[in-house]
Short mmCIF file of N, CA and C in Angstrom, two decimals:
data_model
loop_
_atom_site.label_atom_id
_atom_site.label_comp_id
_atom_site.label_asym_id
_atom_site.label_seq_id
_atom_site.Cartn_x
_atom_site.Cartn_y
_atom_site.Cartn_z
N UNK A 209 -17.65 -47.30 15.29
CA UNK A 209 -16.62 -48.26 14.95
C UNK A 209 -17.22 -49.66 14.79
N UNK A 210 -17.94 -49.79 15.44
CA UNK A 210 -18.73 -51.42 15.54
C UNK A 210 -19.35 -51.71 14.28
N UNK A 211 -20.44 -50.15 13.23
CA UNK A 211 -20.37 -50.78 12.40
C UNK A 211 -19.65 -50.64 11.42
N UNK A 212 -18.75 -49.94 11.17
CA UNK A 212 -17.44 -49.86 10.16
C UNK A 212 -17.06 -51.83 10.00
N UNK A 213 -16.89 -52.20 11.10
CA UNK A 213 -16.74 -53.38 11.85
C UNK A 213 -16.77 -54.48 11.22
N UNK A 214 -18.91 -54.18 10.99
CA UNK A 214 -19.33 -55.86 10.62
C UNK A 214 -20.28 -55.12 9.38
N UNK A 215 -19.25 -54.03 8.60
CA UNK A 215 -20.04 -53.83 7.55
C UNK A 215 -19.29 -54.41 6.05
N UNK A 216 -19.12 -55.61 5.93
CA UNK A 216 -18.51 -56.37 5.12
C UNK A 216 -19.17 -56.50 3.15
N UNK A 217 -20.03 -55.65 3.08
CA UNK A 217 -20.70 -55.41 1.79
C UNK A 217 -20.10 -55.13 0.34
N UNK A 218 -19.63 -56.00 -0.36
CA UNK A 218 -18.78 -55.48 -1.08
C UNK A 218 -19.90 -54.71 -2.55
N UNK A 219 -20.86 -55.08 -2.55
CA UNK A 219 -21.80 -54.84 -3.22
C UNK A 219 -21.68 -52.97 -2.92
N UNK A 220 -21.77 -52.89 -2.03
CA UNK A 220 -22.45 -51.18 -1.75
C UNK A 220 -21.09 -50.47 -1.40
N UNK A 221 -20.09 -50.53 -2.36
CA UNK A 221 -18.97 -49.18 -2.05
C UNK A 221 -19.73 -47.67 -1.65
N UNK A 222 -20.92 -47.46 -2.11
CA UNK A 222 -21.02 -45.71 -2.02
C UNK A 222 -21.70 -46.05 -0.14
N UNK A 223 -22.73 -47.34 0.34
CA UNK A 223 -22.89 -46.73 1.31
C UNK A 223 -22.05 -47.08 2.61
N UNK A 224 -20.63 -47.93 1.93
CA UNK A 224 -19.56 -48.18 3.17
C UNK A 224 -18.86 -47.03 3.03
N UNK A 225 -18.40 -46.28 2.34
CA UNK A 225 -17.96 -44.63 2.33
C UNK A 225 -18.76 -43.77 3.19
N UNK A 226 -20.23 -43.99 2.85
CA UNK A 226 -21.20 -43.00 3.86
C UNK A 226 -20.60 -43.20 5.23
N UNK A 227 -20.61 -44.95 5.37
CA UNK A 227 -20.43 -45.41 6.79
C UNK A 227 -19.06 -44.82 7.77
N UNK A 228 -18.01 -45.04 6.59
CA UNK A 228 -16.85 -44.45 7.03
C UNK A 228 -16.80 -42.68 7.10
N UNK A 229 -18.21 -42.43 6.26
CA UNK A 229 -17.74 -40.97 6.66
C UNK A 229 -18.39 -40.44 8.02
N UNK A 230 -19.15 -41.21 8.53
CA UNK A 230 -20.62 -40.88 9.38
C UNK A 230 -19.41 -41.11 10.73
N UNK A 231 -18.56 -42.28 10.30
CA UNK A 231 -17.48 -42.53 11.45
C UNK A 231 -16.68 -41.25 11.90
N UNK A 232 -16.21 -41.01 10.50
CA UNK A 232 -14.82 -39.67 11.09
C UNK A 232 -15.79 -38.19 11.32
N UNK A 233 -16.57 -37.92 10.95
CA UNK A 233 -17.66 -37.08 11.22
C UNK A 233 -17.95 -36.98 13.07
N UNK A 234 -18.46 -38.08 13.30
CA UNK A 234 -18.38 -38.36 14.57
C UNK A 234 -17.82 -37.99 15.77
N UNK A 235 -15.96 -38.39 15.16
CA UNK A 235 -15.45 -38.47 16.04
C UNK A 235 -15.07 -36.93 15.83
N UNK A 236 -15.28 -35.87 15.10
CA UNK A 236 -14.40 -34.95 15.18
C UNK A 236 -15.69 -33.89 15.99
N UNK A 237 -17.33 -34.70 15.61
CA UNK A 237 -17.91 -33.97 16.69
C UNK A 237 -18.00 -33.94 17.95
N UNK A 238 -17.43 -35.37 18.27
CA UNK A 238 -17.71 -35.64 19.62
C UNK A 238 -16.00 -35.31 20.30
N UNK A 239 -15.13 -34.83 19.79
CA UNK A 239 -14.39 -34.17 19.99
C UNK A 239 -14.64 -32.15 20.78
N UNK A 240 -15.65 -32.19 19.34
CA UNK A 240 -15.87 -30.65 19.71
C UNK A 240 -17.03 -30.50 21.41
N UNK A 241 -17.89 -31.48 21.12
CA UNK A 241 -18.48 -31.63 22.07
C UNK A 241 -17.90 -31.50 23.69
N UNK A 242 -16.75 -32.74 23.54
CA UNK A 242 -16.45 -32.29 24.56
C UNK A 242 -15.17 -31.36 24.92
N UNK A 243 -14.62 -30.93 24.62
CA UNK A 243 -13.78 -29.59 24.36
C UNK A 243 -14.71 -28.24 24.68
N UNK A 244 -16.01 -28.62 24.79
CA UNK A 244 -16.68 -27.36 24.99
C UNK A 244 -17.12 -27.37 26.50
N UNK A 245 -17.62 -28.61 26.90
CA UNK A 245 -17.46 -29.25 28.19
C UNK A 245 -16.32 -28.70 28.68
N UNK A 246 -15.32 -28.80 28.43
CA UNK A 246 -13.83 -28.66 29.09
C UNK A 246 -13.48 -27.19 29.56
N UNK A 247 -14.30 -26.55 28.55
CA UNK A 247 -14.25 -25.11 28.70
C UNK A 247 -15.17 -24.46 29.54
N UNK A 248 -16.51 -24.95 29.21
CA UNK A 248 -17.39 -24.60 30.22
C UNK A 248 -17.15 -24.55 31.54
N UNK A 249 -16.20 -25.76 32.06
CA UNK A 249 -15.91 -26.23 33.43
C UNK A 249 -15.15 -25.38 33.57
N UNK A 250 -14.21 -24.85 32.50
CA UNK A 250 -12.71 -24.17 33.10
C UNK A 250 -13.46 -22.61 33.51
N UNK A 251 -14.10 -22.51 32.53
CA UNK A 251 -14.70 -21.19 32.94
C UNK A 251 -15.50 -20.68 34.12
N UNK A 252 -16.64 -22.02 34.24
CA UNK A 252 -17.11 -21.88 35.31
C UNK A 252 -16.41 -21.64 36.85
N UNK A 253 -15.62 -22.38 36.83
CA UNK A 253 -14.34 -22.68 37.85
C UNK A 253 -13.73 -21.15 38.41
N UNK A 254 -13.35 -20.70 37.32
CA UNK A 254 -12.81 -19.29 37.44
C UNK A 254 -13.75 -18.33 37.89
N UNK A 255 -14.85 -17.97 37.50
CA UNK A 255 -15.87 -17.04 37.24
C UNK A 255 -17.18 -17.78 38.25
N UNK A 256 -17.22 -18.28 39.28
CA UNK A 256 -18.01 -18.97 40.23
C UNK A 256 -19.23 -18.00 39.96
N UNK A 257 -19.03 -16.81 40.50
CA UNK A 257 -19.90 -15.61 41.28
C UNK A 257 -20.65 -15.43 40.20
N UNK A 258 -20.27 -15.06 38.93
CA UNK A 258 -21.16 -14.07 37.74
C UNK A 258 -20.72 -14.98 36.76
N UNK A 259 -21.22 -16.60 36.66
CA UNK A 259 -21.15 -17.12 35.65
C UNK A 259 -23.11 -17.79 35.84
N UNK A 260 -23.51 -17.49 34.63
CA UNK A 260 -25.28 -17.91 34.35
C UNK A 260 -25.17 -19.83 34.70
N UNK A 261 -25.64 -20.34 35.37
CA UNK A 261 -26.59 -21.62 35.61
C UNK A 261 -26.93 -21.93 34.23
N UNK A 262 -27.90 -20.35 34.16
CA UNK A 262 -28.77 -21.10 32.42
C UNK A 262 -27.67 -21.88 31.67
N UNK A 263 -26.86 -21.00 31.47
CA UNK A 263 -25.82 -21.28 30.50
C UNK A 263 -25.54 -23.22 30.72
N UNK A 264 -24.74 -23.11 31.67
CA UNK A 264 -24.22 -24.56 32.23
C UNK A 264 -25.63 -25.42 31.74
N UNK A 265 -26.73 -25.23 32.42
CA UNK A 265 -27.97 -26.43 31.84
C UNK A 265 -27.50 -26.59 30.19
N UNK A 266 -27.80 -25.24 29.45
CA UNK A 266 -28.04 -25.22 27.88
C UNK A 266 -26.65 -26.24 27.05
N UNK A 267 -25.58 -25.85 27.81
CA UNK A 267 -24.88 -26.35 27.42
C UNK A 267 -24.62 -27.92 27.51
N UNK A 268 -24.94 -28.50 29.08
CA UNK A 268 -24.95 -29.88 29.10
C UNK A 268 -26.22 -30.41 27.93
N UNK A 269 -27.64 -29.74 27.67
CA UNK A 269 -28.54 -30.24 27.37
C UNK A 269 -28.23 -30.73 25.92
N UNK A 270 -27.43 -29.51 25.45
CA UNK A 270 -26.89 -29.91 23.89
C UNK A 270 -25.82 -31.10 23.65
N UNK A 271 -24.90 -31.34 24.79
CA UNK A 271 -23.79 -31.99 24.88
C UNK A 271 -24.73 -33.34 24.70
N UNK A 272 -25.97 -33.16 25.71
CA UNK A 272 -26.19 -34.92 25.84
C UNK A 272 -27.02 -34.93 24.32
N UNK A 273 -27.89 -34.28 23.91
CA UNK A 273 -28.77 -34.80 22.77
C UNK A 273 -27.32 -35.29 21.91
N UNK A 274 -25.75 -34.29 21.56
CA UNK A 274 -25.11 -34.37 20.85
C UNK A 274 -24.17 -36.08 20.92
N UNK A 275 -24.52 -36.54 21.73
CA UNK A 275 -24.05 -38.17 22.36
C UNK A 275 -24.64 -39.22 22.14
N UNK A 276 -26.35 -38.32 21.53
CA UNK A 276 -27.70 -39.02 21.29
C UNK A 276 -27.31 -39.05 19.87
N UNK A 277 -26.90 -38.31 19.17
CA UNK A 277 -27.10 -38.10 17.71
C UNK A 277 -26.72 -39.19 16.83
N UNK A 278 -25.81 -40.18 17.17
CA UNK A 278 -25.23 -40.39 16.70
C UNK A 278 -25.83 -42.05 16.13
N UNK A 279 -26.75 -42.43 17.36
CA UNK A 279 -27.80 -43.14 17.13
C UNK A 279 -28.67 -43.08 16.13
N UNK A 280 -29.70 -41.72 16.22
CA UNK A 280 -30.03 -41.73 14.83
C UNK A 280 -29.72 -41.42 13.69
N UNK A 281 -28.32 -41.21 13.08
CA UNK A 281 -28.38 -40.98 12.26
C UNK A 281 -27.59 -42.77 11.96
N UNK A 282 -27.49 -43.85 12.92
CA UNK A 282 -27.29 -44.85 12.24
C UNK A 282 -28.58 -45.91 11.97
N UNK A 283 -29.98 -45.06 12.57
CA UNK A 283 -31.19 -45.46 12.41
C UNK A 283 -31.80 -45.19 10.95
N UNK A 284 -31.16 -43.74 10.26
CA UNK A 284 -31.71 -43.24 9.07
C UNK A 284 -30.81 -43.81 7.93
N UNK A 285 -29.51 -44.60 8.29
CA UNK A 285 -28.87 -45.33 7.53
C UNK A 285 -29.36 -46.58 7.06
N UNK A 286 -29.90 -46.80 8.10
CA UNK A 286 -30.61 -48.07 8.34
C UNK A 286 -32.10 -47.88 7.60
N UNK A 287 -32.66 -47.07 7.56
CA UNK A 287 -33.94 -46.58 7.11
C UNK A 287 -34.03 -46.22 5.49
N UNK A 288 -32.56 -45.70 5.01
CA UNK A 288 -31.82 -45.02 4.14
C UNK A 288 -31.81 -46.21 2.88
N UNK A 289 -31.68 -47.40 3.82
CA UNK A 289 -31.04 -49.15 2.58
C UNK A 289 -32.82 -49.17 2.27
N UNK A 290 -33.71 -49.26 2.71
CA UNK A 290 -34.85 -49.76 2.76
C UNK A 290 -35.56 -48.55 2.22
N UNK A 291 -35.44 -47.50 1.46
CA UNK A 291 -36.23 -46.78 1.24
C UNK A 291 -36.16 -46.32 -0.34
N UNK A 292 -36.74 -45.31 -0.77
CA UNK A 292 -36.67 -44.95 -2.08
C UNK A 292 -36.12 -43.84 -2.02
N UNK A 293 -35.62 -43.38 -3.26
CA UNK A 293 -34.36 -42.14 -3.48
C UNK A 293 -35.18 -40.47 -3.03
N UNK A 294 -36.62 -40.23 -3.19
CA UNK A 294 -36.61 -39.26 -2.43
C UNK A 294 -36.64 -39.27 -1.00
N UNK A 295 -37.43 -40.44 -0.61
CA UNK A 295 -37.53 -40.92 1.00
C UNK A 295 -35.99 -40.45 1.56
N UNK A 296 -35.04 -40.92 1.03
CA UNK A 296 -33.54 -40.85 1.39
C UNK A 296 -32.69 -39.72 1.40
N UNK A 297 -33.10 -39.05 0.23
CA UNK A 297 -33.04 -37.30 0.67
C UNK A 297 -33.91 -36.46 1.50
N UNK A 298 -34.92 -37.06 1.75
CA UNK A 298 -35.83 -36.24 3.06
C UNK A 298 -34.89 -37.01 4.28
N UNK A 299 -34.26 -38.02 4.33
CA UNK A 299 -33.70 -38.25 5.94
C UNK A 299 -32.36 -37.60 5.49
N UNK A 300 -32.00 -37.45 4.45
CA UNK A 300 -30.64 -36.56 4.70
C UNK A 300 -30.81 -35.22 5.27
N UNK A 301 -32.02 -34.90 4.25
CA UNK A 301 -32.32 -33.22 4.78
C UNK A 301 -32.21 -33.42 6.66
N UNK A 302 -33.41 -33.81 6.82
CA UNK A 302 -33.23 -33.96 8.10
C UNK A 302 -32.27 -34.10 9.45
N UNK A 303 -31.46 -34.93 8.42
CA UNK A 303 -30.53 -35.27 9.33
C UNK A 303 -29.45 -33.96 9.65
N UNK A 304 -28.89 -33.25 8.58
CA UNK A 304 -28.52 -32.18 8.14
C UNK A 304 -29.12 -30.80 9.12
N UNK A 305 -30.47 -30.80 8.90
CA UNK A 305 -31.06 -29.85 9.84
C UNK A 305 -30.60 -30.19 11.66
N UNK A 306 -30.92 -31.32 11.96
CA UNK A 306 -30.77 -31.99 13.47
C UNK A 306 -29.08 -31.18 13.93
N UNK A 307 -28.06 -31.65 12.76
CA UNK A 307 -26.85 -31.28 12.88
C UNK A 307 -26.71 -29.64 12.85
N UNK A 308 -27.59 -28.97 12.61
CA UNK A 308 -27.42 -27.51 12.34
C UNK A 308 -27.70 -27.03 13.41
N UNK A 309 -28.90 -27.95 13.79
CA UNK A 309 -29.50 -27.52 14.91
C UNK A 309 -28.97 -27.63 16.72
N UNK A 310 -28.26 -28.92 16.95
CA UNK A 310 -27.83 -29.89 17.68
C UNK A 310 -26.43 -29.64 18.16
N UNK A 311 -25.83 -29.33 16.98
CA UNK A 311 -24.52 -29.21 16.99
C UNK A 311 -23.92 -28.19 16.58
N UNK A 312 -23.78 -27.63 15.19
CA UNK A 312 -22.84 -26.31 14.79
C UNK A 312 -23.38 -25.05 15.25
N UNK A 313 -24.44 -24.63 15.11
CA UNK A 313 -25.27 -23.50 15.48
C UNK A 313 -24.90 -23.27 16.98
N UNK A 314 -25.72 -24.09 18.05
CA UNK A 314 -25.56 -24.38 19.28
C UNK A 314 -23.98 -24.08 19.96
N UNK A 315 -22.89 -24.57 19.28
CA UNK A 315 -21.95 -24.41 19.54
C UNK A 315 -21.03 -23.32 19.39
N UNK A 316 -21.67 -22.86 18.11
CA UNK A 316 -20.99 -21.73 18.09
C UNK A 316 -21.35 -20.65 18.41
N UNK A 317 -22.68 -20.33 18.75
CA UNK A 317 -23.27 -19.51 19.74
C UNK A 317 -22.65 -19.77 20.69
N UNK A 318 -22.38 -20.66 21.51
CA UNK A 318 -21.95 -20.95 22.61
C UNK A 318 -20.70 -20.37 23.20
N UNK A 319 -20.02 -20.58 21.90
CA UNK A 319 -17.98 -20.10 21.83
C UNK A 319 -17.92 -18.52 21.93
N UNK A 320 -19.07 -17.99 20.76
CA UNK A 320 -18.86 -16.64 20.65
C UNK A 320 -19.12 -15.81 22.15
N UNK A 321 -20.42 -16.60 22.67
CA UNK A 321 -20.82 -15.71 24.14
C UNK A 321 -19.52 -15.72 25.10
N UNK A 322 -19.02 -17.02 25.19
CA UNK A 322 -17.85 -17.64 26.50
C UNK A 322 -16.62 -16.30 25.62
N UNK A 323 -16.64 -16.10 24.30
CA UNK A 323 -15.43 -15.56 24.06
C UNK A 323 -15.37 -14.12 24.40
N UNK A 324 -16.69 -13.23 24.00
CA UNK A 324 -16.86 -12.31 24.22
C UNK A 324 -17.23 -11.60 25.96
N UNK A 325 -17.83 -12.85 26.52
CA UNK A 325 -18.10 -12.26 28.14
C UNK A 325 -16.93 -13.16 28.74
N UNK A 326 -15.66 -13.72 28.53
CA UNK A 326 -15.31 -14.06 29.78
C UNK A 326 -14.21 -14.29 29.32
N UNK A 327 -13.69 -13.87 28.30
CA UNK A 327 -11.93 -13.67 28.11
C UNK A 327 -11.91 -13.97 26.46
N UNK A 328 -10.31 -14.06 26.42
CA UNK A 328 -10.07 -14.17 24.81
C UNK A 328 -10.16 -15.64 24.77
N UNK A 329 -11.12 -16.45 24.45
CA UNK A 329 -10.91 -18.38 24.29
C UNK A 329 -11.54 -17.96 22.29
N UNK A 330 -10.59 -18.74 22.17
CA UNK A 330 -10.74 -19.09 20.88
C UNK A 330 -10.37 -20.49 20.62
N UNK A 331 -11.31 -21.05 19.05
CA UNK A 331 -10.96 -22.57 19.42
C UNK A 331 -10.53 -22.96 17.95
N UNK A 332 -9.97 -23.79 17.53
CA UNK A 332 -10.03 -24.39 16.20
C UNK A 332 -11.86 -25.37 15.71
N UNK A 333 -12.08 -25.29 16.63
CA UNK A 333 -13.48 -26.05 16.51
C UNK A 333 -14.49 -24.58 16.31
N UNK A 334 -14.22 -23.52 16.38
CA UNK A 334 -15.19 -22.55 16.31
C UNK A 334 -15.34 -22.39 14.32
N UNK A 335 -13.87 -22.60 14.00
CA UNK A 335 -14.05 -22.71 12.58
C UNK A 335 -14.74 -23.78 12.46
N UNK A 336 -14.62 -24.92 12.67
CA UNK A 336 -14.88 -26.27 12.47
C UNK A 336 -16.76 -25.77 12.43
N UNK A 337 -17.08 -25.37 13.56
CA UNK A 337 -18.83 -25.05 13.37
C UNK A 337 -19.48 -24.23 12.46
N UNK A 338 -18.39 -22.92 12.10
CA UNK A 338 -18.49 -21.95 11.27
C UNK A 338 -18.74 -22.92 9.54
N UNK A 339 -17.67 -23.66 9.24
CA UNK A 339 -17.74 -24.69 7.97
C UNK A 339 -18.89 -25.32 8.10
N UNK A 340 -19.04 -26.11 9.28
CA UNK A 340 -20.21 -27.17 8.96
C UNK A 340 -21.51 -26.32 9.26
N UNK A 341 -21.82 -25.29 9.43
CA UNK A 341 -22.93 -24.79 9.57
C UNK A 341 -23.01 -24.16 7.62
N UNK A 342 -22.15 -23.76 6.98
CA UNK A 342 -22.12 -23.37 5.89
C UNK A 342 -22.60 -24.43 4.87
N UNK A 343 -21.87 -25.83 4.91
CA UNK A 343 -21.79 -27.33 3.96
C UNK A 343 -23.11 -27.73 4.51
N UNK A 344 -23.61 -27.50 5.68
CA UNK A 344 -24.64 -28.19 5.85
C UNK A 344 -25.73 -27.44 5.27
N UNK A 345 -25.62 -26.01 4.96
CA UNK A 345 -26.63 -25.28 4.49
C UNK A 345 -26.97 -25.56 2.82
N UNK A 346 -25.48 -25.48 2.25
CA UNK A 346 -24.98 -26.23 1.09
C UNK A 346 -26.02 -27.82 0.58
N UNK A 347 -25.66 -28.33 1.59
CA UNK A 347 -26.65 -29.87 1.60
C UNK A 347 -27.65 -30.13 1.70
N UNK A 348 -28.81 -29.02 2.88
CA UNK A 348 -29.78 -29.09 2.26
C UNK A 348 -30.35 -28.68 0.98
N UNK A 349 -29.66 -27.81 0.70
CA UNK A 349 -30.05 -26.89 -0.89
C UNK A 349 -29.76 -27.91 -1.33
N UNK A 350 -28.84 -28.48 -1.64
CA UNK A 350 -28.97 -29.29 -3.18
C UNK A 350 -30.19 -31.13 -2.52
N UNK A 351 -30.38 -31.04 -1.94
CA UNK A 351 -31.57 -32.13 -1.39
C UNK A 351 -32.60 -31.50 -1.72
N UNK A 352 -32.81 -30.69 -1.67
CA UNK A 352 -34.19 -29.67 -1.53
C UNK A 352 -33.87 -29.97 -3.18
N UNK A 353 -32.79 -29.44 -4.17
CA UNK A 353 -33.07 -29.11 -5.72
C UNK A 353 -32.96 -30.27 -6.09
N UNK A 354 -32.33 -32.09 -5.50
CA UNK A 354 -32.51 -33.18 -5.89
C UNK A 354 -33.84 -33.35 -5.97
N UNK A 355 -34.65 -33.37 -4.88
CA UNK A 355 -35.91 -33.54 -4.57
C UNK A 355 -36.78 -33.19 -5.28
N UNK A 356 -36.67 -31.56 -5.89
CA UNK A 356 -37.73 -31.31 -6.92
C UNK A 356 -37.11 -31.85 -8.30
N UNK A 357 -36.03 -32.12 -8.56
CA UNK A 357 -35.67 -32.86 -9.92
C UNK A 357 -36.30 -34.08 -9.96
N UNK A 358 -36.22 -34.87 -8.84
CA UNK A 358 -36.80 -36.21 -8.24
C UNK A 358 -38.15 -35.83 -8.85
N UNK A 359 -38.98 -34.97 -8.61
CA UNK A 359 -40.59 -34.87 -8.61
C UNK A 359 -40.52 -34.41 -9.69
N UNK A 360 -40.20 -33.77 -11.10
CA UNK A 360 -39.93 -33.48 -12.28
C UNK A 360 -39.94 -34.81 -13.38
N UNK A 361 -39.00 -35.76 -12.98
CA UNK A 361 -38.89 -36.57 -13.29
C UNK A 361 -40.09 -38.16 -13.11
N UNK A 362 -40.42 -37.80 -12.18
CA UNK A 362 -41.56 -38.94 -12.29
C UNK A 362 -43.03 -38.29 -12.34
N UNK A 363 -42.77 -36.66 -12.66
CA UNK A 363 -43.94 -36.30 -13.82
C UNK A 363 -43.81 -36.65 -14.85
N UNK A 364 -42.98 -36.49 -15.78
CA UNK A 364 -42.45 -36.91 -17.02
C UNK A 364 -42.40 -37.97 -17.32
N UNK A 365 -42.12 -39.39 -16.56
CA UNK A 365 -42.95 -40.37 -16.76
C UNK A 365 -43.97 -40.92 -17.07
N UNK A 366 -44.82 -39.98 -15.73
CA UNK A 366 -46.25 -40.39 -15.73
C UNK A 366 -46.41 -39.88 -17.05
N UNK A 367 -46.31 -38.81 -17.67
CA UNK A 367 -47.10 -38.25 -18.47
C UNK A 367 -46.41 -38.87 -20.14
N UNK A 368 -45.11 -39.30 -20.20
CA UNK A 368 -45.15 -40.17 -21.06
C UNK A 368 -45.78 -41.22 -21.44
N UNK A 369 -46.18 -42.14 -20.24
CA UNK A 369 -46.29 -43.35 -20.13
C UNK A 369 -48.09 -43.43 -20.02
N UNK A 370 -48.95 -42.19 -20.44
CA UNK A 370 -50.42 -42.06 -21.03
C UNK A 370 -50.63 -43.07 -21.31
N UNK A 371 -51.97 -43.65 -21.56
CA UNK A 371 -52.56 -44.59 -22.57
C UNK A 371 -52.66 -43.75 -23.78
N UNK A 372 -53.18 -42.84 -23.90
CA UNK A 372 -53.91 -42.12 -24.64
C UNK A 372 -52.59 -41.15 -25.66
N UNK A 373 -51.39 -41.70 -25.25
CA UNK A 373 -50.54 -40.52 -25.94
C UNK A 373 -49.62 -41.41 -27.18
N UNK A 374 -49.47 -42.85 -26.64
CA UNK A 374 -48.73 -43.79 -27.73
C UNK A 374 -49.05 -44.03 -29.21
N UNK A 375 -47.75 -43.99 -29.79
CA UNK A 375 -48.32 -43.95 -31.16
C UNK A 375 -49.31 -42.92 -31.91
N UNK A 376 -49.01 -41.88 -31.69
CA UNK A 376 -49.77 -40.22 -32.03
C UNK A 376 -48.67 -39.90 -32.80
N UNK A 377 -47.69 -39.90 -32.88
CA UNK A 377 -46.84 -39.09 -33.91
C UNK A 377 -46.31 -39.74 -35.12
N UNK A 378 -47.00 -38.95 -35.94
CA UNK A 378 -46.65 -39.87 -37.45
C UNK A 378 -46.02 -38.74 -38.13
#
């Protein structure tokens, strides 16, 4: 929210949209985040005797990097103004992967185990991980096929822009 805030740029509509989207993005992860928390506890609570430790660590460990995330991806925004157009699709990729990794994957592993060993819990956020694990797969592919268009294109330059090739066609 802070920088939605003091991002007053009227110049850059496409990256105050990013900004606003990086916002509602956010909040609907850090929603799921902790909703999974909520569950973990409820579960644990119930199931004292034959509920895994591991589990409880794995799960806080993801919760906190997922509290962390949110930092860098306003570091690669930041990295994002200052860089060049493939540089900027390698931090999307990235960023994209972190989220696959960090968040949808993680979580929904998480839902399916709690659903299958310890009652019927089902969540609206289990879709929610199911989508963004799909769009995010979606996003790197087309970064990955920007990227080699990117490198296509400033072959074709170079190789226009020869000494040795100007003024040859008569």
């Amino acid at each position: 929210m802070f920088t939605i805030g003091h991002h007053h740029n009227k110049e850059s509509l496409a990256r105050r949209a990013s900004i606003l989207s990086l916002a509602r993005n956010f909040t609907i992860d850090l929603l799921d985040t902790v909703e999974i928390l909520n569950v973990l506890f409820e579960i644990a609570k119930e199931h004292k005797t034959d509920f895994p430790l591991v589990l409880e660590d794995i799960v806080l460990a993801i919760v906190t990097l997922n509290l962390l995330r949110p930092s860098v991806s306003l570091i690669s925004l930041f990295m994002d103004h200052f860089s060049t157009r493939r540089r900027a699709l390698e931090i999307k990729i990235a960023k994209t992967i972190m989220e696959l990794l960090l968040l949808n994957i993680p979580l929904l592993t998480i839902r399916i185990y709690l659903s299958v060993h310890y009652g019927e819990f089902l969540s609206v956020f289990l879709v929610k991980n199911i989508m963004g694990s799909i769009v995010g797969m979606v996003e790197i592919y087309d970064c990955v096929y920007d990227i080699y268009e990117y490198k296509n294109e400033k072959v074709t330059e170079s190789e226009s822009s020869e000494p040795g090739k100007e003024g040859t066609d008569f």
